[in-house]
PDB file of C-alpha atoms in Angstrom:
ATOM      1  CA  MET C   1      19.264  -3.257-134.994  1.00 39.00           C
ATOM      2  CA  LYS C   2      22.330  -5.480-134.888  1.00 44.00           C
ATOM      3  CA  THR C   3      22.663  -7.986-132.062  1.00 42.00           C
ATOM      4  CA  ARG C   4      25.812  -6.238-130.811  1.00 44.00           C
ATOM      5  CA  ASN C   5      24.123  -2.858-130.450  1.00 43.00           C
ATOM      6  CA  LEU C   6      21.012  -4.417-128.905  1.00 42.00           C
ATOM      7  CA  LEU C   7      23.074  -6.138-126.239  1.00 44.00           C
ATOM      8  CA  LEU C   8      24.941  -2.943-125.487  1.00 44.00           C
ATOM      9  CA  ALA C   9      21.744  -0.968-125.040  1.00 43.00           C
ATOM     10  CA  LEU C  10      20.123  -3.602-122.824  1.00 42.00           C
ATOM     11  CA  ALA C  11      23.178  -4.056-120.652  1.00 44.00           C
ATOM     12  CA  LEU C  12      23.612  -0.365-120.041  1.00 44.00           C
ATOM     13  CA  MET C  13      19.881   0.012-119.362  1.00 40.00           C
ATOM     14  CA  SER C  14      19.922  -2.761-116.761  1.00 43.00           C
ATOM     15  CA  VAL C  15      22.425  -0.974-114.547  1.00 44.00           C
ATOM     16  CA  GLY C  16      22.051   2.630-115.638  1.00 43.00           C
ATOM     17  CA  THR C  17      18.523   2.912-114.257  1.00 40.00           C
ATOM     18  CA  ALA C  18      19.823   1.997-110.829  1.00 44.00           C
ATOM     19  CA  TYR C  19      22.931   4.178-110.658  1.00 50.00           C
ATOM     20  CA  GLY C  20      24.215   7.122-112.572  1.00 47.00           C
ATOM     21  CA  GLN C  21      21.753   7.173-115.479  1.00 51.00           C
ATOM     22  CA  SER C  22      24.033   7.542-118.564  1.00 60.00           C
ATOM     23  CA  ARG C  23      27.316   7.132-116.672  1.00 75.00           C
ATOM     24  CA  ALA C  24      29.329   3.976-117.262  1.00 78.00           C
ATOM     25  CA  LEU C  25      30.411   1.417-114.641  1.00 88.00           C
ATOM     26  CA  PRO C  26      27.810   1.627-111.841  1.00 88.00           C
ATOM     27  CA  ILE C  27      30.070  -0.708-109.838  1.00 93.00           C
ATOM     28  CA  LEU C  28      32.240   2.332-109.109  1.00 93.00           C
ATOM     29  CA  GLU C  29      29.337   4.264-107.573  1.00 90.00           C
ATOM     30  CA  VAL C  30      27.735   1.672-105.276  1.00 89.00           C
ATOM     31  CA  ASN C  31      28.690   2.174-101.620  1.00 89.00           C
ATOM     32  CA  THR C  32      29.975  -1.184-100.366  1.00 93.00           C
ATOM     33  CA  ASN C  33      30.224  -0.155 -96.686  1.00 94.00           C
ATOM     34  CA  VAL C  34      27.018  -1.335 -94.978  1.00 96.00           C
ATOM     35  CA  ARG C  35      27.229   1.142 -92.089  1.00 96.00           C
ATOM     36  CA  ASN C  36      27.705   4.055 -94.469  1.00 93.00           C
ATOM     37  CA  THR C  37      24.853   2.831 -96.673  1.00 94.00           C
ATOM     38  CA  ALA C  38      22.446   2.779 -93.731  1.00 96.00           C
ATOM     39  CA  MET C  39      23.500   6.327 -92.793  1.00 95.00           C
ATOM     40  CA  GLY C  40      22.662   7.784 -96.188  1.00 93.00           C
ATOM     41  CA  GLY C  41      25.850   6.905 -98.038  1.00 90.00           C
ATOM     42  CA  ASN C  42      28.357   9.208 -96.328  1.00 88.00           C
ATOM     43  CA  TYR C  43      31.973   8.309 -97.271  1.00 85.00           C
ATOM     44  CA  TYR C  44      33.646  10.678 -94.822  1.00 92.00           C
ATOM     45  CA  GLY C  45      33.072   9.168 -91.373  1.00 91.00           C
ATOM     46  CA  GLU C  46      34.786   6.266 -89.669  1.00 93.00           C
ATOM     47  CA  ALA C  47      34.528   2.806 -91.224  1.00 93.00           C
ATOM     48  CA  ASN C  48      34.265  -0.655 -89.673  1.00 89.00           C
ATOM     49  CA  ASN C  49      34.330  -2.759 -92.844  1.00 91.00           C
ATOM     50  CA  MET C  50      35.272  -2.616 -96.539  1.00 96.00           C
ATOM     51  CA  LEU C  51      37.875  -0.026 -95.551  1.00 97.00           C
ATOM     52  CA  ILE C  52      39.454   0.418 -98.972  1.00 97.00           C
ATOM     53  CA  TYR C  53      36.090   1.562-100.362  1.00 96.00           C
ATOM     54  CA  SER C  54      35.156   3.911 -97.509  1.00 94.00           C
ATOM     55  CA  ASN C  55      37.710   5.366 -95.057  1.00 96.00           C
ATOM     56  CA  PRO C  56      41.011   3.446 -95.137  1.00 97.00           C
ATOM     57  CA  THR C  57      42.549   5.620 -92.426  1.00 97.00           C
ATOM     58  CA  SER C  58      40.127   4.316 -89.761  1.00 96.00           C
ATOM     59  CA  LEU C  59      42.471   1.348 -89.306  1.00 97.00           C
ATOM     60  CA  LEU C  60      45.348   3.662 -88.349  1.00 97.00           C
ATOM     61  CA  TYR C  61      43.493   5.135 -85.344  1.00 95.00           C
ATOM     62  CA  GLY C  62      42.415   1.866 -83.723  1.00 91.00           C
ATOM     63  CA  GLU C  63      44.144  -0.854 -81.734  1.00 91.00           C
ATOM     64  CA  LYS C  64      43.621  -3.625 -84.308  1.00 93.00           C
ATOM     65  CA  LYS C  65      46.120  -4.396 -87.057  1.00 96.00           C
ATOM     66  CA  LEU C  66      43.989  -6.486 -89.422  1.00 97.00           C
ATOM     67  CA  ASN C  67      40.503  -5.958 -90.835  1.00 97.00           C
ATOM     68  CA  VAL C  68      38.872  -8.489 -93.173  1.00 98.00           C
ATOM     69  CA  SER C  69      35.307  -8.040 -94.396  1.00 97.00           C
ATOM     70  CA  THR C  70      32.805  -9.011 -97.066  1.00 97.00           C
ATOM     71  CA  THR C  71      29.563  -7.465 -98.257  1.00 97.00           C
ATOM     72  CA  ALA C  72      26.671  -8.445-100.520  1.00 97.00           C
ATOM     73  CA  ARG C  73      24.016  -6.119-101.934  1.00 95.00           C
ATOM     74  CA  PHE C  74      20.889  -7.724-103.363  1.00 92.00           C
ATOM     75  CA  PHE C  75      19.040  -5.457-105.803  1.00 84.00           C
ATOM     76  CA  GLN C  76      15.294  -5.894-106.230  1.00 74.00           C
ATOM     77  CA  GLY C  77      14.697  -3.669-109.215  1.00 65.00           C
ATOM     78  CA  GLU C  78      11.773  -3.419-111.567  1.00 59.00           C
ATOM     79  CA  LYS C  79      11.478  -5.986-114.371  1.00 66.00           C
ATOM     80  CA  VAL C  80      13.121  -5.149-117.682  1.00 66.00           C
ATOM     81  CA  SER C  81      11.686  -6.517-120.909  1.00 68.00           C
ATOM     82  CA  GLY C  82      13.775  -9.422-122.168  1.00 70.00           C
ATOM     83  CA  ALA C  83      15.606  -9.845-118.863  1.00 74.00           C
ATOM     84  CA  THR C  84      15.265 -12.101-115.827  1.00 79.00           C
ATOM     85  CA  GLY C  85      16.805 -12.176-112.379  1.00 79.00           C
ATOM     86  CA  ASN C  86      18.260  -9.373-110.271  1.00 83.00           C
ATOM     87  CA  ASN C  87      21.672  -7.809-109.976  1.00 87.00           C
ATOM     88  CA  ILE C  88      23.922  -8.483-107.002  1.00 93.00           C
ATOM     89  CA  LEU C  89      27.049  -6.710-105.863  1.00 95.00           C
ATOM     90  CA  PHE C  90      29.602  -8.741-103.894  1.00 97.00           C
ATOM     91  CA  GLY C  91      32.730  -7.314-102.352  1.00 97.00           C
ATOM     92  CA  ALA C  92      35.603  -8.379-100.132  1.00 98.00           C
ATOM     93  CA  SER C  93      38.486  -6.445 -98.635  1.00 98.00           C
ATOM     94  CA  ALA C  94      41.463  -6.817 -96.340  1.00 98.00           C
ATOM     95  CA  ALA C  95      43.454  -4.131 -94.529  1.00 98.00           C
ATOM     96  CA  TYR C  96      46.687  -4.452 -92.571  1.00 98.00           C
ATOM     97  CA  LYS C  97      48.446  -1.866 -90.411  1.00 98.00           C
ATOM     98  CA  LEU C  98      52.224  -1.601 -90.674  1.00 97.00           C
ATOM     99  CA  GLY C  99      53.558  -0.109 -87.457  1.00 94.00           C
ATOM    100  CA  GLU C 100      51.513   2.847 -86.213  1.00 91.00           C
ATOM    101  CA  ARG C 101      51.430   5.073 -89.289  1.00 96.00           C
ATOM    102  CA  HIS C 102      51.021   2.968 -92.423  1.00 98.00           C
ATOM    103  CA  GLY C 103      48.286   0.749 -93.829  1.00 98.00           C
ATOM    104  CA  VAL C 104      47.968  -1.387 -96.956  1.00 98.00           C
ATOM    105  CA  TYR C 105      44.696  -2.524 -98.503  1.00 98.00           C
ATOM    106  CA  VAL C 106      43.298  -4.849-101.163  1.00 98.00           C
ATOM    107  CA  GLY C 107      39.748  -5.357-102.411  1.00 98.00           C
ATOM    108  CA  TYR C 108      37.546  -7.120-104.949  1.00 98.00           C
ATOM    109  CA  ARG C 109      34.087  -6.252-106.321  1.00 98.00           C
ATOM    110  CA  TYR C 110      31.680  -8.071-108.641  1.00 97.00           C
ATOM    111  CA  PHE C 111      28.482  -6.595-110.089  1.00 94.00           C
ATOM    112  CA  GLY C 112      26.066  -8.605-112.243  1.00 91.00           C
ATOM    113  CA  GLY C 113      23.356 -11.252-112.179  1.00 87.00           C
ATOM    114  CA  LYS C 114      20.586 -10.057-114.493  1.00 84.00           C
ATOM    115  CA  LYS C 115      20.199 -12.312-117.555  1.00 84.00           C
ATOM    116  CA  PHE C 116      19.226 -11.020-120.989  1.00 80.00           C
ATOM    117  CA  GLU C 117      17.698 -12.804-123.950  1.00 78.00           C
ATOM    118  CA  THR C 118      19.748 -12.504-127.144  1.00 75.00           C
ATOM    119  CA  PHE C 119      18.663 -12.641-130.761  1.00 73.00           C
ATOM    120  CA  SER C 120      20.535 -12.738-134.048  1.00 70.00           C
ATOM    121  CA  ALA C 121      19.938 -10.226-136.815  1.00 72.00           C
ATOM    122  CA  ASP C 122      17.295 -12.527-138.376  1.00 78.00           C
ATOM    123  CA  GLY C 123      15.427 -12.932-135.057  1.00 73.00           C
ATOM    124  CA  VAL C 124      16.717 -16.343-133.969  1.00 77.00           C
ATOM    125  CA  LYS C 125      16.963 -16.621-130.194  1.00 76.00           C
ATOM    126  CA  GLY C 126      20.410 -17.307-128.799  1.00 74.00           C
ATOM    127  CA  LYS C 127      21.737 -18.139-125.349  1.00 79.00           C
ATOM    128  CA  ASP C 128      20.911 -15.904-122.407  1.00 79.00           C
ATOM    129  CA  TYR C 129      23.724 -13.612-121.359  1.00 81.00           C
ATOM    130  CA  THR C 130      24.674 -12.019-118.032  1.00 85.00           C
ATOM    131  CA  PRO C 131      26.651  -8.754-118.179  1.00 89.00           C
ATOM    132  CA  MET C 132      29.135  -8.220-115.362  1.00 92.00           C
ATOM    133  CA  SER C 133      31.750  -5.865-113.990  1.00 95.00           C
ATOM    134  CA  ILE C 134      34.645  -6.686-111.668  1.00 97.00           C
ATOM    135  CA  THR C 135      37.312  -4.598-109.981  1.00 98.00           C
ATOM    136  CA  LEU C 136      40.609  -5.392-108.294  1.00 98.00           C
ATOM    137  CA  ASP C 137      41.727  -2.647-105.913  1.00 98.00           C
ATOM    138  CA  ALA C 138      44.811  -1.750-103.918  1.00 98.00           C
ATOM    139  CA  GLY C 139      45.449   1.108-101.525  1.00 98.00           C
ATOM    140  CA  TYR C 140      47.850   2.764 -99.125  1.00 98.00           C
ATOM    141  CA  ALA C 141      47.121   5.034 -96.143  1.00 98.00           C
ATOM    142  CA  PHE C 142      49.425   7.180 -94.038  1.00 98.00           C
ATOM    143  CA  ARG C 143      48.866   8.697 -90.600  1.00 98.00           C
ATOM    144  CA  LEU C 144      50.755  11.981 -90.351  1.00 97.00           C
ATOM    145  CA  ASN C 145      49.862  12.649 -86.690  1.00 96.00           C
ATOM    146  CA  GLU C 146      46.944  12.450 -84.263  1.00 96.00           C
ATOM    147  CA  ASN C 147      44.890  14.729 -86.494  1.00 97.00           C
ATOM    148  CA  PHE C 148      45.807  14.308 -90.157  1.00 98.00           C
ATOM    149  CA  SER C 149      45.851  11.251 -92.425  1.00 98.00           C
ATOM    150  CA  ALA C 150      45.582  10.489 -96.129  1.00 98.00           C
ATOM    151  CA  ALA C 151      44.975   7.570 -98.502  1.00 98.00           C
ATOM    152  CA  VAL C 152      45.373   6.704-102.181  1.00 98.00           C
ATOM    153  CA  THR C 153      43.785   3.844-104.136  1.00 98.00           C
ATOM    154  CA  ALA C 154      44.264   2.242-107.534  1.00 98.00           C
ATOM    155  CA  THR C 155      41.576   0.220-109.325  1.00 98.00           C
ATOM    156  CA  PHE C 156      41.731  -2.169-112.263  1.00 98.00           C
ATOM    157  CA  ILE C 157      38.306  -2.587-113.890  1.00 97.00           C
ATOM    158  CA  TYR C 158      37.018  -5.221-116.277  1.00 96.00           C
ATOM    159  CA  ASP C 159      33.587  -4.570-117.773  1.00 93.00           C
ATOM    160  CA  LYS C 160      31.864  -7.194-119.961  1.00 89.00           C
ATOM    161  CA  ILE C 161      28.506  -6.053-121.272  1.00 83.00           C
ATOM    162  CA  ALA C 162      28.139  -8.603-124.097  1.00 76.00           C
ATOM    163  CA  ARG C 163      29.958 -11.707-125.323  1.00 72.00           C
ATOM    164  CA  SER C 164      31.947  -9.676-127.811  1.00 76.00           C
ATOM    165  CA  ILE C 165      31.916  -6.345-125.980  1.00 81.00           C
ATOM    166  CA  ASP C 166      34.295  -6.030-123.054  1.00 86.00           C
ATOM    167  CA  ALA C 167      36.924  -3.583-121.926  1.00 91.00           C
ATOM    168  CA  PRO C 168      39.525  -2.976-119.218  1.00 94.00           C
ATOM    169  CA  ALA C 169      39.943   0.338-117.425  1.00 94.00           C
ATOM    170  CA  PHE C 170      42.071   1.895-114.716  1.00 96.00           C
ATOM    171  CA  ALA C 171      41.232   4.503-112.092  1.00 97.00           C
ATOM    172  CA  ILE C 172      42.803   6.160-109.066  1.00 98.00           C
ATOM    173  CA  GLY C 173      41.418   7.932-106.014  1.00 97.00           C
ATOM    174  CA  ALA C 174      42.732  10.077-103.169  1.00 98.00           C
ATOM    175  CA  ALA C 175      41.402  11.201 -99.786  1.00 98.00           C
ATOM    176  CA  ALA C 176      42.485  13.216 -96.737  1.00 98.00           C
ATOM    177  CA  TYR C 177      41.010  13.291 -93.216  1.00 98.00           C
ATOM    178  CA  TYR C 178      41.190  15.404 -90.078  1.00 98.00           C
ATOM    179  CA  ARG C 179      40.253  14.169 -86.588  1.00 98.00           C
ATOM    180  CA  THR C 180      39.940  15.970 -83.284  1.00 97.00           C
ATOM    181  CA  ASP C 181      38.443  15.387 -79.843  1.00 95.00           C
ATOM    182  CA  LEU C 182      35.765  17.754 -78.541  1.00 94.00           C
ATOM    183  CA  ASP C 183      34.743  18.553 -74.962  1.00 90.00           C
ATOM    184  CA  ILE C 184      31.083  17.513 -75.238  1.00 87.00           C
ATOM    185  CA  SER C 185      29.224  15.376 -72.688  1.00 82.00           C
ATOM    186  CA  ASP C 186      31.470  12.430 -71.743  1.00 84.00           C
ATOM    187  CA  GLY C 187      33.601  13.053 -74.828  1.00 90.00           C
ATOM    188  CA  ALA C 188      33.215  13.476 -78.548  1.00 96.00           C
ATOM    189  CA  LYS C 189      35.207  12.921 -81.718  1.00 96.00           C
ATOM    190  CA  LEU C 190      34.905  14.831 -84.967  1.00 97.00           C
ATOM    191  CA  VAL C 191      36.253  13.494 -88.251  1.00 97.00           C
ATOM    192  CA  VAL C 192      36.015  15.376 -91.543  1.00 98.00           C
ATOM    193  CA  GLY C 193      37.347  14.381 -94.925  1.00 97.00           C
ATOM    194  CA  ILE C 194      37.598  15.181 -98.609  1.00 97.00           C
ATOM    195  CA  ASN C 195      38.084  12.771-101.479  1.00 96.00           C
ATOM    196  CA  ALA C 196      38.098  12.393-105.235  1.00 97.00           C
ATOM    197  CA  GLY C 197      37.533   9.133-107.060  1.00 95.00           C
ATOM    198  CA  ASN C 198      37.279   7.349-110.388  1.00 95.00           C
ATOM    199  CA  MET C 199      40.018   9.400-112.039  1.00 96.00           C
ATOM    200  CA  GLY C 200      41.248   7.705-115.187  1.00 95.00           C
ATOM    201  CA  PRO C 201      41.114   7.465-118.998  1.00 94.00           C
ATOM    202  CA  LYS C 202      37.980   6.563-120.921  1.00 92.00           C
ATOM    203  CA  ILE C 203      36.905   2.937-121.082  1.00 91.00           C
ATOM    204  CA  ASP C 204      37.013   1.703-124.683  1.00 88.00           C
ATOM    205  CA  TYR C 205      34.461  -0.943-125.722  1.00 84.00           C
ATOM    206  CA  GLY C 206      35.931  -1.403-129.212  1.00 79.00           C
ATOM    207  CA  LYS C 207      35.727  -0.008-132.695  1.00 70.00           C
ATOM    208  CA  LYS C 208      32.039  -0.777-133.200  1.00 61.00           C
ATOM    209  CA  SER C 209      31.029   0.728-129.867  1.00 63.00           C
ATOM    210  CA  HIS C 210      32.336   3.891-128.256  1.00 74.00           C
ATOM    211  CA  LYS C 211      34.496   5.166-125.424  1.00 83.00           C
ATOM    212  CA  LYS C 212      32.873   6.276-122.184  1.00 88.00           C
ATOM    213  CA  LEU C 213      34.195   8.525-119.447  1.00 91.00           C
ATOM    214  CA  LEU C 214      34.558   7.144-115.943  1.00 93.00           C
ATOM    215  CA  PRO C 215      32.141   8.590-113.321  1.00 92.00           C
ATOM    216  CA  PHE C 216      34.618  11.028-111.738  1.00 94.00           C
ATOM    217  CA  TYR C 217      33.471  12.683-108.504  1.00 94.00           C
ATOM    218  CA  PHE C 218      34.795  14.791-105.649  1.00 96.00           C
ATOM    219  CA  GLY C 219      33.254  15.563-102.281  1.00 96.00           C
ATOM    220  CA  GLY C 220      33.597  16.186 -98.577  1.00 97.00           C
ATOM    221  CA  GLY C 221      31.863  15.760 -95.242  1.00 97.00           C
ATOM    222  CA  GLY C 222      32.282  14.135 -91.864  1.00 97.00           C
ATOM    223  CA  GLU C 223      30.707  12.790 -88.715  1.00 97.00           C
ATOM    224  CA  LEU C 224      30.449  13.693 -85.046  1.00 97.00           C
ATOM    225  CA  ASN C 225      30.386  10.935 -82.414  1.00 97.00           C
ATOM    226  CA  ILE C 226      29.171  11.947 -78.946  1.00 97.00           C
ATOM    227  CA  LYS C 227      29.533   9.674 -75.919  1.00 94.00           C
ATOM    228  CA  LEU C 228      26.650   9.701 -73.460  1.00 93.00           C
ATOM    229  CA  PRO C 229      26.436   8.369 -69.882  1.00 89.00           C
ATOM    230  CA  GLU C 230      26.009   4.648 -69.206  1.00 86.00           C
ATOM    231  CA  TYR C 231      27.408   3.090 -72.375  1.00 91.00           C
ATOM    232  CA  HIS C 232      25.366   5.095 -74.899  1.00 95.00           C
ATOM    233  CA  SER C 233      26.633   7.091 -77.859  1.00 96.00           C
ATOM    234  CA  VAL C 234      25.169   8.876 -80.875  1.00 97.00           C
ATOM    235  CA  THR C 235      26.739   9.774 -84.204  1.00 97.00           C
ATOM    236  CA  PHE C 236      25.625  12.361 -86.745  1.00 97.00           C
ATOM    237  CA  SER C 237      27.026  12.482 -90.269  1.00 97.00           C
ATOM    238  CA  ALA C 238      26.721  14.687 -93.346  1.00 97.00           C
ATOM    239  CA  GLY C 239      28.443  14.913 -96.703  1.00 96.00           C
ATOM    240  CA  ALA C 240      28.086  15.917-100.342  1.00 96.00           C
ATOM    241  CA  GLN C 241      29.464  14.775-103.719  1.00 94.00           C
ATOM    242  CA  GLU C 242      29.537  16.219-107.201  1.00 94.00           C
ATOM    243  CA  TYR C 243      29.715  13.824-110.153  1.00 92.00           C
ATOM    244  CA  THR C 244      31.204  15.919-112.950  1.00 91.00           C
ATOM    245  CA  LEU C 245      31.905  13.391-115.720  1.00 81.00           C
ATOM    246  CA  PRO C 246      30.545  12.719-118.192  1.00 81.00           C
ATOM    247  CA  THR C 247      29.249  16.265-118.523  1.00 82.00           C
ATOM    248  CA  LYS C 248      25.833  15.147-119.809  1.00 83.00           C
ATOM    249  CA  ALA C 249      25.327  13.116-116.622  1.00 82.00           C
ATOM    250  CA  LYS C 250      26.479  15.613-114.006  1.00 89.00           C
ATOM    251  CA  MET C 251      24.812  15.098-110.656  1.00 90.00           C
ATOM    252  CA  PHE C 252      24.960  16.545-107.137  1.00 93.00           C
ATOM    253  CA  THR C 253      24.255  14.313-104.132  1.00 93.00           C
ATOM    254  CA  ALA C 254      24.131  15.000-100.384  1.00 95.00           C
ATOM    255  CA  ASN C 255      23.938  12.656 -97.399  1.00 95.00           C
ATOM    256  CA  VAL C 256      22.714  12.960 -93.818  1.00 97.00           C
ATOM    257  CA  GLY C 257      22.579  10.150 -91.278  1.00 97.00           C
ATOM    258  CA  ALA C 258      22.516   9.191 -87.611  1.00 98.00           C
ATOM    259  CA  GLU C 259      23.506   6.208 -85.483  1.00 98.00           C
ATOM    260  CA  TYR C 260      22.716   5.150 -81.915  1.00 98.00           C
ATOM    261  CA  THR C 261      25.049   2.638 -80.235  1.00 98.00           C
ATOM    262  CA  TYR C 262      24.760   0.796 -76.930  1.00 97.00           C
ATOM    263  CA  LYS C 263      27.896  -0.574 -75.221  1.00 94.00           C
ATOM    264  CA  GLU C 264      29.758  -0.408 -78.552  1.00 92.00           C
ATOM    265  CA  MET C 265      27.861  -3.585 -79.360  1.00 96.00           C
ATOM    266  CA  LEU C 266      24.404  -2.852 -80.779  1.00 98.00           C
ATOM    267  CA  SER C 267      23.769  -0.054 -83.284  1.00 98.00           C
ATOM    268  CA  PHE C 268      20.717   1.337 -85.073  1.00 98.00           C
ATOM    269  CA  ARG C 269      21.123   3.602 -88.099  1.00 98.00           C
ATOM    270  CA  ALA C 270      19.113   5.717 -90.512  1.00 97.00           C
ATOM    271  CA  GLY C 271      19.938   8.163 -93.266  1.00 96.00           C
ATOM    272  CA  TYR C 272      18.811  10.012 -96.343  1.00 95.00           C
ATOM    273  CA  ASN C 273      20.585  10.577 -99.640  1.00 93.00           C
ATOM    274  CA  TYR C 274      19.466  13.531-101.731  1.00 93.00           C
ATOM    275  CA  ALA C 275      20.248  13.178-105.410  1.00 88.00           C
ATOM    276  CA  GLU C 276      19.169  14.867-108.582  1.00 80.00           C
ATOM    277  CA  LYS C 277      17.324  13.055-111.394  1.00 71.00           C
ATOM    278  CA  GLU C 278      14.845  11.369-109.005  1.00 74.00           C
ATOM    279  CA  LEU C 279      17.549   9.278-107.347  1.00 80.00           C
ATOM    280  CA  SER C 280      16.952  10.441-103.759  1.00 87.00           C
ATOM    281  CA  HIS C 281      16.348   7.641-101.256  1.00 88.00           C
ATOM    282  CA  PHE C 282      16.342   6.761 -97.562  1.00 92.00           C
ATOM    283  CA  ALA C 283      18.069   3.889 -95.796  1.00 95.00           C
ATOM    284  CA  VAL C 284      17.921   2.131 -92.434  1.00 97.00           C
ATOM    285  CA  GLY C 285      20.116  -0.479 -90.813  1.00 97.00           C
ATOM    286  CA  ALA C 286      21.565  -2.116 -87.720  1.00 98.00           C
ATOM    287  CA  GLY C 287      24.869  -3.515 -86.565  1.00 97.00           C
ATOM    288  CA  PHE C 288      26.069  -6.017 -83.983  1.00 97.00           C
ATOM    289  CA  ALA C 289      29.664  -6.270 -82.751  1.00 96.00           C
ATOM    290  CA  TRP C 290      30.975  -9.031 -80.492  1.00 93.00           C
ATOM    291  CA  ARG C 291      34.626  -9.416 -79.591  1.00 91.00           C
ATOM    292  CA  ASN C 292      36.490  -9.234 -82.903  1.00 94.00           C
ATOM    293  CA  TYR C 293      33.472  -9.833 -85.143  1.00 96.00           C
ATOM    294  CA  HIS C 294      30.794  -7.590 -86.573  1.00 96.00           C
ATOM    295  CA  LEU C 295      27.579  -8.063 -88.555  1.00 97.00           C
ATOM    296  CA  ASP C 296      25.869  -5.182 -90.360  1.00 98.00           C
ATOM    297  CA  LEU C 297      22.536  -5.018 -92.172  1.00 98.00           C
ATOM    298  CA  ALA C 298      20.937  -2.269 -94.238  1.00 97.00           C
ATOM    299  CA  TYR C 299      17.939  -1.648 -96.442  1.00 95.00           C
ATOM    300  CA  GLN C 300      18.023   1.054 -99.103  1.00 91.00           C
ATOM    301  CA  LYS C 301      14.858   2.273-100.774  1.00 85.00           C
ATOM    302  CA  GLY C 302      14.537   1.839-104.516  1.00 67.00           C
ATOM    303  CA  LEU C 303      15.875   4.543-106.812  1.00 60.00           C
ATOM    304  CA  ALA C 304      14.253   6.464-109.654  1.00 51.00           C
ATOM    305  CA  GLY C 305      10.709   5.563-108.620  1.00 51.00           C
ATOM    306  CA  GLU C 306      11.336   1.826-108.251  1.00 54.00           C
ATOM    307  CA  LYS C 307       9.054   0.179-105.699  1.00 59.00           C
ATOM    308  CA  ASN C 308      11.687  -2.248-104.499  1.00 68.00           C
ATOM    309  CA  GLY C 309      15.045  -1.471-102.949  1.00 84.00           C
ATOM    310  CA  ALA C 310      18.239  -3.241-102.003  1.00 90.00           C
ATOM    311  CA  PHE C 311      19.196  -5.360 -99.004  1.00 94.00           C
ATOM    312  CA  VAL C 312      22.808  -5.213 -97.877  1.00 96.00           C
ATOM    313  CA  ILE C 313      24.675  -7.492 -95.475  1.00 97.00           C
ATOM    314  CA  GLY C 314      28.241  -7.213 -94.256  1.00 97.00           C
ATOM    315  CA  LEU C 315      30.426  -9.535 -92.203  1.00 97.00           C
ATOM    316  CA  GLY C 316      33.908  -8.954 -90.883  1.00 96.00           C
ATOM    317  CA  PHE C 317      36.468  -9.360 -88.137  1.00 95.00           C
ATOM    318  CA  ASN C 318      39.417  -7.492 -86.648  1.00 95.00           C
ATOM    319  CA  LEU C 319      42.606  -8.831 -85.098  1.00 94.00           C
TER     320      LEU C 319
END
């Protein structure tokens, strides 16, 4: 086996076992919002951080004009022969509200960290190599009225899976949301949404490799927040996604989750993500908000039979 093909196989194996099996670019499938992760991975509720990657329109229905946040996901996967270390996903985003109806967004993601041994065709060991993926993202959201809003995003992707195997790609996404107040207990809010993501041409790794389809998906869901007496509230969420491309890696996923919050300051969360191909998992987490700052933590169980999972931390502020 040539060194080039060996590196390609190892790099894809290192991330494909964690997300999406034979789909390319796992960075596009990892949920960067810590609150959503802890609640089973639902994309369709309100968001408090990493807005461009979850629900950008949440900014348009609050009093704050600026949201800045970062997140880090530490994977603790099983060991892979010829590899050391663990993958990490780091992300950062900023969102700014223009007037009362418009919002603009930017974001950055990095996925990598696991090192691979490399060998030449005659078996001589070379330097270790760390595959990586990065994205640069931009978005725009519009609030039509008190009930309806929509958002669009554009993503530039750079995927480097070996020293001589790298490729750029481009993708777009779109989402729409509906909100309404309900007469339940001391008050309740329902938000539902639909979205489609990772729409774009194939990523081309070069003449000696092959093109791969982006992991296109579409889905819908929402969440119900119910206020209770004396500073308590509970939130229930549910959603579902269908990954349709590439056709050999089609997969249906569904999410359910719940959150308890006290004084809009301390939150406890739990959720479950059902997925085909042995990728179902549960998650738990907590959040703390104080003045304009928030800290969120989550733990997600390992996928595909892995004993270890992933720890996620998010920090952010609003102004």
